[in-house]
Short mmCIF file of C-alpha atoms and ligand atoms in Angstrom, two decimals:
data_model
loop_
_atom_site.label_atom_id
_atom_site.label_comp_id
_atom_site.label_asym_id
_atom_site.label_seq_id
_atom_site.Cartn_x
_atom_site.Cartn_y
_atom_site.Cartn_z
CA MET A 1246 61.63 7.03 -43.05
CA GLY A 1247 61.39 7.90 -39.33
CA CYS A 1248 63.79 7.17 -36.55
CA ARG A 1249 62.70 4.28 -34.30
CA ILE A 1250 65.06 2.79 -31.87
CA VAL A 1251 64.69 0.30 -29.07
CA LEU A 1252 67.37 0.02 -26.36
CA LEU A 1253 67.56 -3.41 -24.65
CA GLY A 1254 69.84 -4.22 -21.76
CA PRO A 1255 70.23 -5.18 -18.14
CA PRO A 1256 69.40 -2.77 -15.30
CA ALA A 1257 71.93 0.10 -15.30
CA SER A 1258 73.38 -0.69 -18.75
CA GLY A 1259 72.87 2.99 -19.54
CA LYS A 1260 69.57 2.85 -21.48
CA GLY A 1261 68.16 5.94 -19.73
CA THR A 1262 71.42 7.92 -20.03
CA GLN A 1263 71.91 7.08 -23.66
CA ALA A 1264 68.25 7.44 -24.67
CA LYS A 1265 68.24 10.98 -23.20
CA ALA A 1266 71.32 12.00 -25.06
CA LEU A 1267 70.17 10.45 -28.29
CA SER A 1268 66.77 12.14 -27.89
CA THR A 1269 68.43 15.56 -27.65
CA THR A 1270 70.83 14.96 -30.62
CA LEU A 1271 68.34 13.31 -32.91
CA ARG A 1272 65.26 15.30 -31.76
CA VAL A 1273 63.27 12.13 -31.30
CA PRO A 1274 61.05 11.45 -28.19
CA HIS A 1275 62.48 9.27 -25.43
CA VAL A 1276 59.98 6.80 -24.05
CA SER A 1277 60.94 4.94 -20.79
CA THR A 1278 58.22 2.60 -19.50
CA GLY A 1279 60.05 2.67 -16.03
CA GLN A 1280 59.78 6.51 -16.04
CA LEU A 1281 56.17 6.50 -17.17
CA PHE A 1282 55.44 4.12 -14.29
CA ARG A 1283 57.36 6.12 -11.68
CA ASP A 1284 55.49 9.23 -12.76
CA ALA A 1285 52.15 7.33 -12.39
CA VAL A 1286 53.13 6.23 -8.92
CA ARG A 1287 54.00 9.73 -7.98
CA ARG A 1288 50.58 10.98 -9.23
CA GLN A 1289 48.89 7.93 -7.59
CA ASP A 1290 46.68 7.50 -10.52
CA ALA A 1291 45.09 4.15 -11.65
CA VAL A 1292 48.27 2.89 -13.42
CA GLY A 1293 50.41 4.03 -10.48
CA LEU A 1294 48.30 2.15 -7.96
CA ARG A 1295 48.50 -0.97 -10.09
CA VAL A 1296 52.26 -0.95 -10.67
CA ARG A 1297 53.64 0.28 -7.40
CA SER A 1298 54.15 -3.00 -5.61
CA PHE A 1299 55.75 -4.66 -8.57
CA ILE A 1300 58.38 -1.93 -8.95
CA GLU A 1301 59.13 -1.94 -5.32
CA LYS A 1302 59.81 -5.68 -5.42
CA GLY A 1303 61.89 -5.33 -8.59
CA GLU A 1304 59.40 -7.54 -10.48
CA LEU A 1305 58.15 -6.72 -13.94
CA VAL A 1306 54.75 -5.03 -14.22
CA PRO A 1307 52.19 -7.46 -15.79
CA ASP A 1308 52.23 -7.40 -19.62
CA GLU A 1309 48.69 -6.20 -20.01
CA THR A 1310 49.26 -2.93 -18.13
CA THR A 1311 52.67 -2.32 -19.78
CA ILE A 1312 51.43 -3.00 -23.30
CA ALA A 1313 48.40 -0.66 -22.74
CA VAL A 1314 50.66 2.18 -21.58
CA VAL A 1315 52.85 1.93 -24.68
CA GLU A 1316 49.86 1.51 -27.00
CA ASP A 1317 48.40 4.81 -25.51
CA TRP A 1318 51.67 6.53 -25.90
CA LEU A 1319 51.82 5.55 -29.59
CA ASN A 1320 48.09 6.47 -30.20
CA GLU A 1321 48.80 10.01 -28.99
CA ARG A 1322 51.56 10.46 -31.50
CA GLY A 1323 49.81 10.29 -34.86
CA ARG A 1324 50.44 7.98 -37.76
CA SER A 1325 54.13 7.42 -37.92
CA PRO A 1326 55.51 8.12 -34.46
CA GLU A 1327 59.26 8.30 -33.90
CA PHE A 1328 60.78 7.10 -30.67
CA ILE A 1329 63.71 5.94 -28.62
CA MET A 1330 62.21 3.13 -26.41
CA ASP A 1331 64.01 2.56 -23.13
CA GLY A 1332 62.98 -0.55 -21.26
CA PHE A 1333 60.33 -1.92 -23.58
CA PRO A 1334 59.72 -4.59 -24.77
CA ARG A 1335 61.08 -6.81 -22.06
CA THR A 1336 59.08 -9.93 -22.22
CA ILE A 1337 58.28 -12.12 -25.32
CA ALA A 1338 54.56 -11.15 -25.00
CA GLN A 1339 55.45 -7.48 -25.02
CA ALA A 1340 57.69 -7.96 -28.12
CA ALA A 1341 54.92 -9.84 -30.01
CA ALA A 1342 52.43 -7.02 -29.12
CA PHE A 1343 54.92 -4.34 -30.06
CA ASP A 1344 55.74 -6.00 -33.34
CA GLN A 1345 52.04 -5.92 -34.02
CA MET A 1346 51.47 -2.38 -33.05
CA LEU A 1347 54.13 -1.30 -35.45
CA GLY A 1348 52.95 -3.65 -38.18
CA HIS A 1349 49.41 -2.39 -37.97
CA ARG A 1350 50.67 1.10 -38.53
CA GLY A 1351 52.62 0.03 -41.56
CA LEU A 1352 55.87 0.91 -39.78
CA ARG A 1353 59.07 -0.93 -40.52
CA PRO A 1354 60.70 -2.83 -37.73
CA PRO A 1355 62.79 -0.62 -35.38
CA LEU A 1356 66.58 -0.57 -34.94
CA VAL A 1357 67.10 -2.77 -31.81
CA VAL A 1358 70.26 -2.24 -29.95
CA PHE A 1359 71.40 -4.48 -27.06
CA ILE A 1360 73.68 -2.61 -24.60
CA ASP A 1361 75.31 -5.28 -22.40
CA ILE A 1362 77.16 -4.94 -19.15
CA THR A 1363 78.19 -7.46 -16.43
CA GLU A 1364 76.13 -8.04 -13.39
CA GLU A 1365 78.88 -6.68 -11.09
CA ASN A 1366 78.99 -3.51 -13.12
CA ALA A 1367 75.17 -3.25 -12.96
CA MET A 1368 75.26 -3.47 -9.21
CA SER A 1369 77.87 -0.74 -8.67
CA ARG A 1370 76.31 1.52 -11.16
CA ILE A 1371 72.86 1.18 -9.62
CA LEU A 1372 74.00 1.62 -5.99
CA GLY A 1373 75.66 5.02 -6.82
CA ARG A 1374 72.95 6.37 -9.18
CA LEU A 1375 71.36 9.74 -8.54
CA GLY A 1376 68.69 11.34 -10.65
CA CYS A 1377 67.40 14.99 -10.93
CA THR A 1378 63.95 15.35 -9.38
CA ASN A 1379 63.17 18.07 -11.99
CA CYS A 1380 64.82 17.35 -15.40
CA GLY A 1381 65.65 13.61 -14.96
CA ASN A 1382 69.38 14.00 -15.79
CA LEU A 1383 71.35 11.04 -14.39
CA TYR A 1384 74.50 11.04 -12.34
CA HIS A 1385 76.62 8.54 -10.41
CA GLU A 1386 78.48 9.27 -7.12
CA ARG A 1387 81.65 8.08 -8.48
CA PHE A 1388 81.39 7.55 -12.26
CA SER A 1389 79.71 10.81 -13.16
CA PRO A 1390 79.29 13.08 -10.09
CA PRO A 1391 77.59 16.46 -10.35
CA ARG A 1392 79.71 19.55 -9.96
CA VAL A 1393 77.95 20.41 -6.64
CA THR A 1394 77.08 17.48 -4.35
CA GLY A 1395 73.32 16.64 -4.41
CA THR A 1396 72.57 19.33 -7.11
CA CYS A 1397 71.77 18.96 -10.87
CA ASP A 1398 74.40 20.55 -13.14
CA GLN A 1399 71.65 21.36 -15.79
CA CYS A 1400 68.93 22.91 -13.76
CA GLY A 1401 70.16 23.27 -10.14
CA GLN A 1402 67.46 21.06 -8.55
CA ARG A 1403 67.86 18.42 -5.97
CA LEU A 1404 69.22 14.85 -6.85
CA GLU A 1405 67.71 11.81 -5.33
CA ARG A 1406 67.96 7.99 -5.37
CA ARG A 1407 65.32 5.68 -6.84
CA ASP A 1408 63.35 3.67 -4.22
CA ASP A 1409 64.06 0.42 -6.19
CA ASP A 1410 67.86 0.99 -6.17
CA THR A 1411 68.66 -1.30 -3.23
CA ALA A 1412 70.96 -4.28 -3.34
CA VAL A 1413 68.03 -6.67 -2.63
CA THR A 1414 65.74 -5.20 -5.33
CA VAL A 1415 68.54 -5.06 -7.88
CA ARG A 1416 69.19 -8.83 -7.48
CA GLU A 1417 65.54 -9.45 -8.19
CA ARG A 1418 65.57 -7.06 -11.25
CA LEU A 1419 68.66 -8.99 -12.50
CA ARG A 1420 66.82 -12.25 -12.05
CA GLN A 1421 63.80 -11.02 -13.92
CA TYR A 1422 65.99 -9.69 -16.65
CA ARG A 1423 67.74 -13.07 -17.03
CA SER A 1424 64.52 -15.15 -17.15
CA LEU A 1425 62.14 -12.80 -19.04
CA THR A 1426 64.16 -10.20 -20.98
CA LEU A 1427 67.09 -12.25 -22.33
CA PRO A 1428 64.60 -14.22 -24.48
CA VAL A 1429 63.62 -10.90 -26.14
CA VAL A 1430 67.23 -10.31 -27.02
CA ASP A 1431 67.19 -13.69 -28.75
CA HIS A 1432 63.88 -12.92 -30.44
CA TYR A 1433 65.29 -9.88 -32.16
CA ARG A 1434 68.56 -11.69 -32.95
CA SER A 1435 66.69 -14.41 -34.61
CA MET A 1436 64.81 -11.86 -36.70
CA GLY A 1437 68.12 -10.38 -37.77
CA LEU A 1438 67.27 -6.99 -36.24
CA LEU A 1439 69.68 -6.98 -33.28
CA ARG A 1440 72.80 -4.88 -33.13
CA GLU A 1441 75.00 -5.28 -30.02
CA ILE A 1442 77.34 -2.89 -28.26
CA ASP A 1443 79.45 -2.98 -25.17
CA GLY A 1444 77.87 -0.84 -22.39
CA GLY A 1445 80.85 -1.35 -20.02
CA VAL A 1446 82.91 1.52 -21.47
CA ASP A 1447 82.69 5.23 -20.87
CA LYS A 1448 79.41 7.06 -21.69
CA GLN A 1449 80.81 9.02 -24.63
CA SER A 1450 82.08 5.82 -26.36
CA VAL A 1451 78.75 4.17 -25.83
CA PHE A 1452 76.95 7.16 -27.27
CA ASN A 1453 79.33 7.38 -30.32
CA ALA A 1454 78.63 3.65 -31.09
CA LEU A 1455 74.89 4.21 -30.84
CA LEU A 1456 74.91 7.35 -32.98
CA LYS A 1457 76.81 5.40 -35.61
CA LEU A 1458 74.18 2.72 -35.80
CA ALA A 1459 71.37 5.29 -35.73
CA ARG A 1460 72.85 7.03 -38.71
CA GLU A 1461 73.63 3.89 -40.72
P1 AP5 B 2288 63.45 0.70 -15.46
O1 AP5 B 2288 63.34 2.13 -15.02
O2 AP5 B 2288 63.48 0.43 -16.91
O3 AP5 B 2288 64.81 0.09 -14.80
P2 AP5 B 2288 65.93 -0.89 -15.35
O4 AP5 B 2288 65.63 -1.60 -16.58
O5 AP5 B 2288 66.30 -1.67 -14.19
O6 AP5 B 2288 67.06 0.07 -15.92
P3 AP5 B 2288 67.72 1.23 -15.10
O7 AP5 B 2288 66.75 2.47 -15.28
O8 AP5 B 2288 68.01 0.80 -13.66
O9 AP5 B 2288 69.03 1.46 -15.86
P4 AP5 B 2288 69.39 2.10 -17.17
O10 AP5 B 2288 69.81 1.13 -18.23
O11 AP5 B 2288 68.39 3.16 -17.59
O12 AP5 B 2288 70.80 2.86 -16.78
P5 AP5 B 2288 71.05 4.42 -16.38
O13 AP5 B 2288 71.19 5.16 -17.64
O14 AP5 B 2288 70.11 4.91 -15.35
O15 AP5 B 2288 62.40 -0.10 -14.84
C1 AP5 B 2288 62.09 -0.06 -13.44
C2 AP5 B 2288 60.94 -0.98 -13.08
O16 AP5 B 2288 59.75 -0.48 -13.88
C3 AP5 B 2288 61.15 -2.44 -13.40
O17 AP5 B 2288 61.88 -3.16 -12.40
C4 AP5 B 2288 59.73 -2.93 -13.60
O18 AP5 B 2288 59.07 -3.13 -12.39
C5 AP5 B 2288 58.95 -1.71 -14.28
N1 AP5 B 2288 58.97 -1.82 -15.72
C6 AP5 B 2288 59.67 -0.90 -16.57
N2 AP5 B 2288 59.55 -1.23 -17.86
C7 AP5 B 2288 58.76 -2.43 -17.81
C8 AP5 B 2288 58.34 -3.34 -18.82
N3 AP5 B 2288 58.50 -3.07 -20.27
N4 AP5 B 2288 57.64 -4.39 -18.45
C9 AP5 B 2288 57.37 -4.61 -17.15
N5 AP5 B 2288 57.78 -3.82 -16.18
C10 AP5 B 2288 58.52 -2.76 -16.47
O19 AP5 B 2288 72.54 4.27 -15.75
C11 AP5 B 2288 72.72 3.67 -14.47
C12 AP5 B 2288 73.81 4.41 -13.72
O20 AP5 B 2288 75.09 4.23 -14.33
C13 AP5 B 2288 73.68 5.95 -13.57
O21 AP5 B 2288 74.15 6.31 -12.31
C14 AP5 B 2288 74.58 6.50 -14.68
O22 AP5 B 2288 75.05 7.76 -14.39
C15 AP5 B 2288 75.61 5.46 -14.72
N6 AP5 B 2288 76.20 5.19 -16.06
C16 AP5 B 2288 75.54 5.12 -17.24
N7 AP5 B 2288 76.39 4.87 -18.28
C17 AP5 B 2288 77.59 4.78 -17.68
C18 AP5 B 2288 78.85 4.50 -18.27
N8 AP5 B 2288 79.01 4.28 -19.59
N9 AP5 B 2288 79.96 4.37 -17.42
C19 AP5 B 2288 79.75 4.69 -16.02
N10 AP5 B 2288 78.58 4.99 -15.46
C20 AP5 B 2288 77.49 4.91 -16.31
MG1 MG B 2289 66.52 3.70 -16.85
ZN1 ZN B 2290 67.96 18.71 -13.38
#
């Protein structure tokens, strides 16, 4: 059958946190377009140079680039790839392209889960977020602090903030989300594929709800 999950939701709804945990438990690869882009920016490769200014401003990267990155990822994974998609698709054009990519491979539509939180919650989660520079594990200064300040519990490496986690950029990311990504939520809802969960509760409760859906 294959495990294919798409996590939709506003910035800081917990897509990355939950995708990482699900990936470990279900042994299915986690794909985050945001993380693929940040890695490319760090490497300063062609994709990195193209996307950098969009990410810095909190704007979505153009569809053509984003779709190509996901298509490449899928192509490297054989005939029936499994995945937990985090942050893609987030425009109607991306959703249409993604539906086609799966259709062409003869794959059934994915489980699409909408993790929702309020914009106030998004803001406070983002402004306290810390990520491990080595393993990518996510923390929050107040909501899930590391045992030792500034250091990853899992691997002992340094924690840092994302460059796009400023109040100004978050407001733009929320604007982009409202105008471009909410229609994707409606797209999957109208196809009868959408499942919705409350992302405003503790991490373990969100995880349990997701795992239940994944195992249905
Ligand atoms: P991306 O990296 O996808 O950012 P985002 O969508 O804004 O989402 P975040 O990563 O900020 O939040 P998250 O939902 O992963 O939450 P997290 O688990 O970290 O995209 C970045 C940029 O890349 C975009 O702005 C755009 O430019 C570009 N891009 C990416 N994909 C694109 C696409 N498809 N098309 C075009 N452009 C694209 O959690 C957040 C914080 O909250 C953490 O500190 C965490 O510890 C904490 N937390 C998590 N869960 C809980 C909980 N239940 N209770 C309390 N705290 C919690
Ligand atoms: Mg994320
Ligand atoms: Zn780490």
